[in-house]
Amino acid sequence: MKYWLVKQEPEAYSWDTFVQEGETLWTGVRNYQARNNLQEMSYGDFVLFYHSQSDKAVVGIAQVSSEQAIPDPTSPNDTRWVCVKLSPYKTLSKPVTLAQIKAQPELTNIALVRQARLSVMPLTEQEFQIILQLGETML
DNA sequence: GCCAACGTTGGC
DNA sequence: GCCAACGTTGGC
């Protein structure tokens, strides 16, 4: 079981839309580091959903619902890129803001803080659990 | 809206 | 292979 965080602008694809749809292909990643992280995902991994820009908060927990990464259908002529299927697992009772995350000494090393532009990043189980606690949410 | 960070592109 | 120019992302 691995733990991840993905970033999305709520204006482009919000957590609420995701919940309504029930499942989505996480396509459009065009950065090698983020792509490499997608390739490490497997079925059942937990993925925190972060709203960037206007919101700047973790708002929900998703789960990987494909066995692994598959070719990204939005780049049919370019085999470099992959995607995974994600399904909503649970909405956080309270969103966890970037400010809250930055204020946590145990979270100052996560990529969300150190590498602002990375859109798919790994979390340790401990980091994942701390964010859930801040969100007053149990798995 | 601005700007820092950073990834990519292309000329040499 | 280097590096300047440029484009994009995202926090503030």
PDB file of C-alpha atoms (C1' of nucleotides) in Angstrom:
ATOM      1  CA  MET A   1       0.000   0.000   0.000  1.00  0.00           C
ATOM      2  CA  LYS A   2       1.421   3.333  -1.043  1.00  0.00           C
ATOM      3  CA  TYR A   3       0.315   6.891  -0.465  1.00  0.00           C
ATOM      4  CA  TRP A   4       0.221   9.812  -2.885  1.00  0.00           C
ATOM      5  CA  LEU A   5      -0.976  13.346  -3.400  1.00  0.00           C
ATOM      6  CA  VAL A   6      -2.263  14.756  -6.675  1.00  0.00           C
ATOM      7  CA  LYS A   7      -2.897  18.365  -7.454  1.00  0.00           C
ATOM      8  CA  GLN A   8      -5.661  19.881  -9.510  1.00  0.00           C
ATOM      9  CA  GLU A   9      -7.075  23.326 -10.077  1.00  0.00           C
ATOM     10  CA  PRO A  10     -10.663  23.244  -8.843  1.00  0.00           C
ATOM     11  CA  GLU A  11     -11.696  25.431 -11.795  1.00  0.00           C
ATOM     12  CA  ALA A  12     -10.430  22.724 -14.152  1.00  0.00           C
ATOM     13  CA  TYR A  13     -11.665  19.619 -12.324  1.00  0.00           C
ATOM     14  CA  SER A  14     -12.962  19.910  -8.802  1.00  0.00           C
ATOM     15  CA  TRP A  15     -13.315  17.297  -6.088  1.00  0.00           C
ATOM     16  CA  ASP A  16     -17.111  17.768  -6.270  1.00  0.00           C
ATOM     17  CA  THR A  17     -17.154  16.989  -9.972  1.00  0.00           C
ATOM     18  CA  PHE A  18     -14.972  13.967  -9.310  1.00  0.00           C
ATOM     19  CA  VAL A  19     -17.385  12.713  -6.622  1.00  0.00           C
ATOM     20  CA  GLN A  20     -20.337  13.187  -8.983  1.00  0.00           C
ATOM     21  CA  GLU A  21     -18.613  11.256 -11.744  1.00  0.00           C
ATOM     22  CA  GLY A  22     -17.517   8.460  -9.402  1.00  0.00           C
ATOM     23  CA  GLU A  23     -14.379   7.621 -11.349  1.00  0.00           C
ATOM     24  CA  THR A  24     -11.969   9.424 -13.634  1.00  0.00           C
ATOM     25  CA  LEU A  25      -8.882   8.834 -15.722  1.00  0.00           C
ATOM     26  CA  TRP A  26      -6.099  11.000 -14.302  1.00  0.00           C
ATOM     27  CA  THR A  27      -4.787  12.156 -17.659  1.00  0.00           C
ATOM     28  CA  GLY A  28      -2.764  15.081 -18.908  1.00  0.00           C
ATOM     29  CA  VAL A  29       0.350  14.696 -16.770  1.00  0.00           C
ATOM     30  CA  ARG A  30       3.229  15.940 -18.916  1.00  0.00           C
ATOM     31  CA  ASN A  31       6.103  16.034 -16.506  1.00  0.00           C
ATOM     32  CA  TYR A  32       8.567  13.180 -16.171  1.00  0.00           C
ATOM     33  CA  GLN A  33       8.824  13.223 -12.414  1.00  0.00           C
ATOM     34  CA  ALA A  34       5.049  13.229 -12.032  1.00  0.00           C
ATOM     35  CA  ARG A  35       4.793  10.524 -14.717  1.00  0.00           C
ATOM     36  CA  ASN A  36       7.291   8.351 -12.857  1.00  0.00           C
ATOM     37  CA  ASN A  37       5.160   8.659  -9.750  1.00  0.00           C
ATOM     38  CA  LEU A  38       2.027   7.638 -11.674  1.00  0.00           C
ATOM     39  CA  GLN A  39       3.891   4.551 -12.867  1.00  0.00           C
ATOM     40  CA  GLU A  40       4.572   3.532  -9.284  1.00  0.00           C
ATOM     41  CA  MET A  41       0.867   3.509  -8.386  1.00  0.00           C
ATOM     42  CA  SER A  42      -1.134   0.336  -8.021  1.00  0.00           C
ATOM     43  CA  TYR A  43      -4.684  -0.703  -7.234  1.00  0.00           C
ATOM     44  CA  GLY A  44      -5.938   0.418  -3.836  1.00  0.00           C
ATOM     45  CA  ASP A  45      -3.245   3.027  -3.151  1.00  0.00           C
ATOM     46  CA  PHE A  46      -4.618   6.071  -1.361  1.00  0.00           C
ATOM     47  CA  VAL A  47      -4.320   9.431  -3.090  1.00  0.00           C
ATOM     48  CA  LEU A  48      -4.966  12.767  -1.451  1.00  0.00           C
ATOM     49  CA  PHE A  49      -6.710  15.261  -3.727  1.00  0.00           C
ATOM     50  CA  TYR A  50      -5.339  18.796  -3.450  1.00  0.00           C
ATOM     51  CA  HIS A  51      -7.021  21.891  -4.869  1.00  0.00           C
ATOM     52  CA  SER A  52      -4.340  24.313  -6.066  1.00  0.00           C
ATOM     53  CA  GLN A  53      -4.534  28.037  -6.838  1.00  0.00           C
ATOM     54  CA  SER A  54      -7.828  29.451  -5.548  1.00  0.00           C
ATOM     55  CA  ASP A  55      -8.316  26.883  -2.772  1.00  0.00           C
ATOM     56  CA  LYS A  56      -4.886  25.606  -1.719  1.00  0.00           C
ATOM     57  CA  ALA A  57      -6.251  22.770   0.391  1.00  0.00           C
ATOM     58  CA  VAL A  58      -6.405  18.994   0.503  1.00  0.00           C
ATOM     59  CA  VAL A  59     -10.095  18.224   0.164  1.00  0.00           C
ATOM     60  CA  GLY A  60     -10.512  14.481  -0.239  1.00  0.00           C
ATOM     61  CA  ILE A  61      -9.128  10.974  -0.396  1.00  0.00           C
ATOM     62  CA  ALA A  62      -9.210   8.956  -3.601  1.00  0.00           C
ATOM     63  CA  GLN A  63      -8.084   5.443  -4.417  1.00  0.00           C
ATOM     64  CA  VAL A  64      -6.311   4.056  -7.444  1.00  0.00           C
ATOM     65  CA  SER A  65      -8.912   1.938  -9.246  1.00  0.00           C
ATOM     66  CA  SER A  66      -6.884   0.636 -12.190  1.00  0.00           C
ATOM     67  CA  GLU A  67      -4.411  -2.189 -11.629  1.00  0.00           C
ATOM     68  CA  GLN A  68      -1.586   0.125 -12.579  1.00  0.00           C
ATOM     69  CA  ALA A  69      -0.723   3.000 -14.872  1.00  0.00           C
ATOM     70  CA  ILE A  70      -1.938   2.716 -18.451  1.00  0.00           C
ATOM     71  CA  PRO A  71      -1.086   4.738 -21.595  1.00  0.00           C
ATOM     72  CA  ASP A  72      -2.623   8.209 -21.513  1.00  0.00           C
ATOM     73  CA  PRO A  73      -5.329   8.269 -24.224  1.00  0.00           C
ATOM     74  CA  THR A  74      -5.009  12.052 -24.499  1.00  0.00           C
ATOM     75  CA  SER A  75      -1.563  11.619 -26.084  1.00  0.00           C
ATOM     76  CA  PRO A  76      -2.186   8.811 -28.595  1.00  0.00           C
ATOM     77  CA  ASN A  77       0.855   9.696 -30.686  1.00  0.00           C
ATOM     78  CA  ASP A  78       3.229  10.009 -27.798  1.00  0.00           C
ATOM     79  CA  THR A  79       3.791   6.876 -25.742  1.00  0.00           C
ATOM     80  CA  ARG A  80       5.757   8.610 -23.017  1.00  0.00           C
ATOM     81  CA  TRP A  81       2.727   9.556 -20.943  1.00  0.00           C
ATOM     82  CA  VAL A  82       0.554   7.442 -18.685  1.00  0.00           C
ATOM     83  CA  CYS A  83      -2.489   7.823 -16.469  1.00  0.00           C
ATOM     84  CA  VAL A  84      -4.302   5.896 -13.736  1.00  0.00           C
ATOM     85  CA  LYS A  85      -7.952   5.501 -12.844  1.00  0.00           C
ATOM     86  CA  LEU A  86      -8.973   7.203  -9.623  1.00  0.00           C
ATOM     87  CA  SER A  87     -12.161   6.832  -7.606  1.00  0.00           C
ATOM     88  CA  PRO A  88     -13.311   9.026  -4.723  1.00  0.00           C
ATOM     89  CA  TYR A  89     -12.951   7.299  -1.350  1.00  0.00           C
ATOM     90  CA  LYS A  90     -13.997   9.932   1.176  1.00  0.00           C
ATOM     91  CA  THR A  91     -14.369  13.709   1.461  1.00  0.00           C
ATOM     92  CA  LEU A  92     -12.314  15.185   4.292  1.00  0.00           C
ATOM     93  CA  SER A  93     -14.457  16.369   7.210  1.00  0.00           C
ATOM     94  CA  LYS A  94     -12.377  19.530   7.136  1.00  0.00           C
ATOM     95  CA  PRO A  95     -10.183  20.643   4.232  1.00  0.00           C
ATOM     96  CA  VAL A  96      -6.513  20.829   5.188  1.00  0.00           C
ATOM     97  CA  THR A  97      -5.013  24.087   3.985  1.00  0.00           C
ATOM     98  CA  LEU A  98      -1.526  24.590   2.629  1.00  0.00           C
ATOM     99  CA  ALA A  99      -0.940  26.978   5.541  1.00  0.00           C
ATOM    100  CA  GLN A 100      -1.789  24.194   8.024  1.00  0.00           C
ATOM    101  CA  ILE A 101       0.534  21.805   6.217  1.00  0.00           C
ATOM    102  CA  LYS A 102       3.371  24.326   6.197  1.00  0.00           C
ATOM    103  CA  ALA A 103       2.861  24.886   9.919  1.00  0.00           C
ATOM    104  CA  GLN A 104       3.404  21.182  10.692  1.00  0.00           C
ATOM    105  CA  PRO A 105       7.070  20.438  11.417  1.00  0.00           C
ATOM    106  CA  GLU A 106       6.585  16.815  10.250  1.00  0.00           C
ATOM    107  CA  LEU A 107       5.338  17.994   6.868  1.00  0.00           C
ATOM    108  CA  THR A 108       7.926  20.587   5.914  1.00  0.00           C
ATOM    109  CA  ASN A 109       9.762  18.076   3.727  1.00  0.00           C
ATOM    110  CA  ILE A 110       6.887  16.993   1.524  1.00  0.00           C
ATOM    111  CA  ALA A 111       7.058  17.889  -2.134  1.00  0.00           C
ATOM    112  CA  LEU A 112       3.897  19.967  -1.879  1.00  0.00           C
ATOM    113  CA  VAL A 113       5.924  22.427   0.179  1.00  0.00           C
ATOM    114  CA  ARG A 114       9.387  21.990  -1.321  1.00  0.00           C
ATOM    115  CA  GLN A 115       8.488  21.491  -4.959  1.00  0.00           C
ATOM    116  CA  ALA A 116       5.465  23.640  -5.580  1.00  0.00           C
ATOM    117  CA  ARG A 117       5.087  22.744  -9.238  1.00  0.00           C
ATOM    118  CA  LEU A 118       5.077  18.946  -8.986  1.00  0.00           C
ATOM    119  CA  SER A 119       1.547  17.649  -9.573  1.00  0.00           C
ATOM    120  CA  VAL A 120       1.873  13.980  -8.556  1.00  0.00           C
ATOM    121  CA  MET A 121       3.970  13.165  -5.501  1.00  0.00           C
ATOM    122  CA  PRO A 122       4.547  10.378  -2.992  1.00  0.00           C
ATOM    123  CA  LEU A 123       3.756  10.661   0.707  1.00  0.00           C
ATOM    124  CA  THR A 124       4.951   8.450   3.523  1.00  0.00           C
ATOM    125  CA  GLU A 125       2.254   6.683   5.520  1.00  0.00           C
ATOM    126  CA  GLN A 126       3.066   8.989   8.428  1.00  0.00           C
ATOM    127  CA  GLU A 127       2.668  12.123   6.327  1.00  0.00           C
ATOM    128  CA  PHE A 128      -0.600  10.780   4.951  1.00  0.00           C
ATOM    129  CA  GLN A 129      -1.876  10.052   8.467  1.00  0.00           C
ATOM    130  CA  ILE A 130      -0.922  13.501   9.760  1.00  0.00           C
ATOM    131  CA  ILE A 131      -2.902  15.152   6.983  1.00  0.00           C
ATOM    132  CA  LEU A 132      -5.907  12.924   7.749  1.00  0.00           C
ATOM    133  CA  GLN A 133      -5.681  13.952  11.407  1.00  0.00           C
ATOM    134  CA  LEU A 134      -5.622  17.611  10.436  1.00  0.00           C
ATOM    135  CA  GLY A 135      -8.681  16.889   8.301  1.00  0.00           C
ATOM    136  CA  GLU A 136     -10.392  15.185  11.264  1.00  0.00           C
ATOM    137  CA  THR A 137     -11.014  12.182   9.068  1.00  0.00           C
ATOM    138  CA  MET A 138     -10.492   8.440   9.555  1.00  0.00           C
ATOM    139  CA  LEU A 139      -9.756   6.152   6.656  1.00  0.00           C
TER     140      LEU A 139
ATOM    141  C1'  DG B   1      -1.487  40.509 -11.423  1.00  0.00           C
ATOM    142  C1'  DC B   2       3.145  39.606 -10.260  1.00  0.00           C
ATOM    143  C1'  DC B   3       6.961  36.922  -9.941  1.00  0.00           C
ATOM    144  C1'  DA B   4       9.893  32.927  -8.485  1.00  0.00           C
ATOM    145  C1'  DA B   5      10.787  28.319  -9.648  1.00  0.00           C
ATOM    146  C1'  DC B   6      11.614  25.267 -12.925  1.00  0.00           C
ATOM    147  C1'  DG B   7      11.088  22.459 -17.144  1.00  0.00           C
ATOM    148  C1'  DT B   8      11.738  22.584 -22.181  1.00  0.00           C
ATOM    149  C1'  DT B   9      13.482  24.159 -26.536  1.00  0.00           C
ATOM    150  C1'  DG B  10      16.704  25.472 -29.807  1.00  0.00           C
ATOM    151  C1'  DG B  11      20.868  27.973 -31.418  1.00  0.00           C
ATOM    152  C1'  DC B  12      25.596  27.655 -31.229  1.00  0.00           C
TER     153       DC B  12
ATOM    154  C1'  DG C   1      26.713  19.634 -24.463  1.00  0.00           C
ATOM    155  C1'  DC C   2      25.906  24.254 -22.825  1.00  0.00           C
ATOM    156  C1'  DC C   3      23.050  27.865 -21.875  1.00  0.00           C
ATOM    157  C1'  DA C   4      19.873  31.702 -23.023  1.00  0.00           C
ATOM    158  C1'  DA C   5      15.197  32.296 -24.065  1.00  0.00           C
ATOM    159  C1'  DC C   6      10.838  31.130 -23.281  1.00  0.00           C
ATOM    160  C1'  DG C   7       6.541  28.985 -21.408  1.00  0.00           C
ATOM    161  C1'  DT C   8       3.961  27.230 -17.464  1.00  0.00           C
ATOM    162  C1'  DT C   9       2.633  26.585 -12.753  1.00  0.00           C
ATOM    163  C1'  DG C  10       1.191  28.111  -8.549  1.00  0.00           C
ATOM    164  C1'  DG C  11       1.837  30.821  -4.228  1.00  0.00           C
ATOM    165  C1'  DC C  12       1.362  35.309  -2.657  1.00  0.00           C
TER     166       DC C  12
END
